[in-house]
C-alpha atoms as one frame of an Amber mdcrd trajectory, in Angstrom:
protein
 -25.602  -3.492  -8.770 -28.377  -5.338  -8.376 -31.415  -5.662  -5.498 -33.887
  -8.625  -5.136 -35.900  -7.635  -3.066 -35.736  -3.852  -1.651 -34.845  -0.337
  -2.188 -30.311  -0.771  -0.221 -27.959   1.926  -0.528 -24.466   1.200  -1.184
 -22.426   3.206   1.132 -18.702   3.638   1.471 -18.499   6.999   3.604 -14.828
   7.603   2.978 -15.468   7.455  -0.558 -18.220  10.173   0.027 -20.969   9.035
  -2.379 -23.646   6.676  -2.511 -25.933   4.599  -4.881 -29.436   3.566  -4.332
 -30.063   0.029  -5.556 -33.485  -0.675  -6.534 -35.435  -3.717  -7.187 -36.070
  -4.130 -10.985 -33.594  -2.207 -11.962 -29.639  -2.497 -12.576 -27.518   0.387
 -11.516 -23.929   1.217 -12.373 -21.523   2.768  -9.401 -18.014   3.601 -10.835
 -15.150   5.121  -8.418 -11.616   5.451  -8.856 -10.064   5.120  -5.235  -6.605
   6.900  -4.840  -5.286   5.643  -1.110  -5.312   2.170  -0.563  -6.772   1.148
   2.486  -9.458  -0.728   3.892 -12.800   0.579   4.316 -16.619  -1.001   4.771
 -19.134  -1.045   2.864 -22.602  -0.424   4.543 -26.059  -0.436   3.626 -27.448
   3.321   4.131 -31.038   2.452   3.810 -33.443   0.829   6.181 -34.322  -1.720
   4.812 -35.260  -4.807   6.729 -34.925  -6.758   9.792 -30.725  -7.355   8.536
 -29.843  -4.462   7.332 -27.409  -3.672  10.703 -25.234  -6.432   9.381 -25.448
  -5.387   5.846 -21.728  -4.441   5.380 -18.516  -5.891   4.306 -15.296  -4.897
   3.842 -13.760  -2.955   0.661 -10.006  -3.141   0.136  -8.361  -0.515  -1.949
  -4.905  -2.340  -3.460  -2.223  -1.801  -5.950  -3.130  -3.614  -9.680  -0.465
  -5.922  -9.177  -1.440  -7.213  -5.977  -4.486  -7.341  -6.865  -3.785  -9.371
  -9.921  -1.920 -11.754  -7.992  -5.131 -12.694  -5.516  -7.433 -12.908  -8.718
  -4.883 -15.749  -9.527  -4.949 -17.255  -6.359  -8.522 -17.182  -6.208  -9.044
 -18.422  -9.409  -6.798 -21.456  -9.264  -8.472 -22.574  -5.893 -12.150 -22.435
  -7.270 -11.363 -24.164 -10.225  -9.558 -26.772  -8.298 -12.641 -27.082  -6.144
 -15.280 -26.811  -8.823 -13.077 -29.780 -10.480 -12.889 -32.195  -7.690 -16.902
 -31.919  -7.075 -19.086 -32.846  -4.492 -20.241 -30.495  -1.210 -16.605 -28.276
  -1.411 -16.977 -27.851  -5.194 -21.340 -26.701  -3.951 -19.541 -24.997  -1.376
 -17.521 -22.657  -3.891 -20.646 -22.180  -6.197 -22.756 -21.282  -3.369 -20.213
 -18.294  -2.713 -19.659 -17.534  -6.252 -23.518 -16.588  -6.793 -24.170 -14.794
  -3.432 -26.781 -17.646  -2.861 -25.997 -16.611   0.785 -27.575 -12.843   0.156
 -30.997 -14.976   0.325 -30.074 -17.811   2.221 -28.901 -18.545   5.639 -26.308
 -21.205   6.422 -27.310 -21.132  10.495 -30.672 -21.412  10.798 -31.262 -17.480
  10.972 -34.341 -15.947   8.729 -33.387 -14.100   5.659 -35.228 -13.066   1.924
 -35.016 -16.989   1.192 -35.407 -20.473   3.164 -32.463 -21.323   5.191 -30.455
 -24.090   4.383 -29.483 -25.708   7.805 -31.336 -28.734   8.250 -33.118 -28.830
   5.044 -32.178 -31.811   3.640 -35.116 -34.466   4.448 -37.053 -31.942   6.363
 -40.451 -31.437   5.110 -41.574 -28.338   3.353 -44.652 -26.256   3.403 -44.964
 -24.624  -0.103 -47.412 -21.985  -0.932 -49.774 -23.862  -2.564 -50.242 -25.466
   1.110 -48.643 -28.732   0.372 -45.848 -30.635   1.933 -43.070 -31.810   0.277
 -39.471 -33.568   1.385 -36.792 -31.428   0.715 -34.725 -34.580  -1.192 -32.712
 -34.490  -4.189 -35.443 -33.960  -6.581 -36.998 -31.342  -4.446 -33.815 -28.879
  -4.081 -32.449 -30.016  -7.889 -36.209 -28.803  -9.332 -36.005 -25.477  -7.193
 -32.612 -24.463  -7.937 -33.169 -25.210 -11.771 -36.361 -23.717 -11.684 -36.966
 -21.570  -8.622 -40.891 -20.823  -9.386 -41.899 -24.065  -9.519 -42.369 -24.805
  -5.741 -42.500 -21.896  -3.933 -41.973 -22.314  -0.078 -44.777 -21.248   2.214
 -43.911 -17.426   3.773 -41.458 -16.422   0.655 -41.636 -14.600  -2.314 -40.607
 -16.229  -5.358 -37.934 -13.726  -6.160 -34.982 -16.256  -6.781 -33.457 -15.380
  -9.953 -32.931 -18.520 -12.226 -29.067 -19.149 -12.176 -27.531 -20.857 -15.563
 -25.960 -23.583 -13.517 -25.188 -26.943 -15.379 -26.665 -30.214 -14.118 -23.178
 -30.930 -12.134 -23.393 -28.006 -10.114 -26.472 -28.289  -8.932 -26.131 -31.564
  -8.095 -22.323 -30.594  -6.047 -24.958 -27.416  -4.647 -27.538 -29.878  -3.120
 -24.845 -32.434  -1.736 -23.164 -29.087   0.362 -27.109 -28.315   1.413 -27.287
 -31.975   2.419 -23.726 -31.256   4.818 -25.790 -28.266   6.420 -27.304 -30.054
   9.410
């Protein structure tokens, strides 16, 4: 487990231990669940104006079952990854937790939301403006230093995304009016 930006605690209370996660720093949290079951996951340190919606759901299921949704999810990825475009951003977005940062609705988070981006202008840090086009969000997602927005921290890791991806990431920011 990893944090980007503060001190969380990961927090399954019928499991009956916890695990700090700390910025900086990588931490292993290894359990063996015996009763399947579905439990939640919550965050059990304050930590920011979110953190009451800082949980999601754990499910405790047999190998083969859960072998058999690793397939399914697998196969539909792929198949969207494959086709392109703002699904294929869609899937990416989900497979790197870009939406731990960023919000999809307009709401605040750690990171610039994404609705209504796309040809809005930008105040960066240096105190220029810039148009969030193409260019703009394929430059930040490549390189996430390079233009800081105005109010954020430049704590976006640097993802090893190929030039397609971005490119099917910033045509699903571009759907997010």
């Amino acid at each position: 487990m990893q944090s980007l930006d503060v001190i969380h605690s990961f927090w399954v209370p019928e499991f009956r231990i916890k695990q700090d996660v700390v910025p900086g720093r990588i931490t292993d949290y290894r359990i063996t669940p015996i009763l399947l079951g579905n439990y939640m996951v919550r965050c059990a340190e304050l930590c920011g104006t979110s953190h009451a919606y800082m949980q999601r759901p754990v499910i405790v299921t047999s190998q083969a079952d859960y072998d058999a949704w690793i397939k399914t999810q697998a196969a539909a990825a792929a198949a969207l990854i494959a086709q392109g475009g703002p699904a294929a951003g869609q899937a990416m977005v989900a497979q790197n937790g870009c939406g731990a940062c960023h919000s999809l609705d307009g709401s605040k988070g750690t990171g610039p939301t994404w609705r209504g981006l796309f040809s809005s202008k930008v105040k960066l840090s240096d105190g220029t403006t810039v148009t969030a086009d193409e260019a703009y969000l394929t430059e930040s997602i490549a390189d996430p230093a390079a233009k800081v927005v105005q109010g954020f921290q430049p704590i976006m890791p640097k993802f090893s995304l190929t030039d397609a991806q971005i490119k099917d990431i910033v045509s699903y920011i571009e759907t997010l009016k």
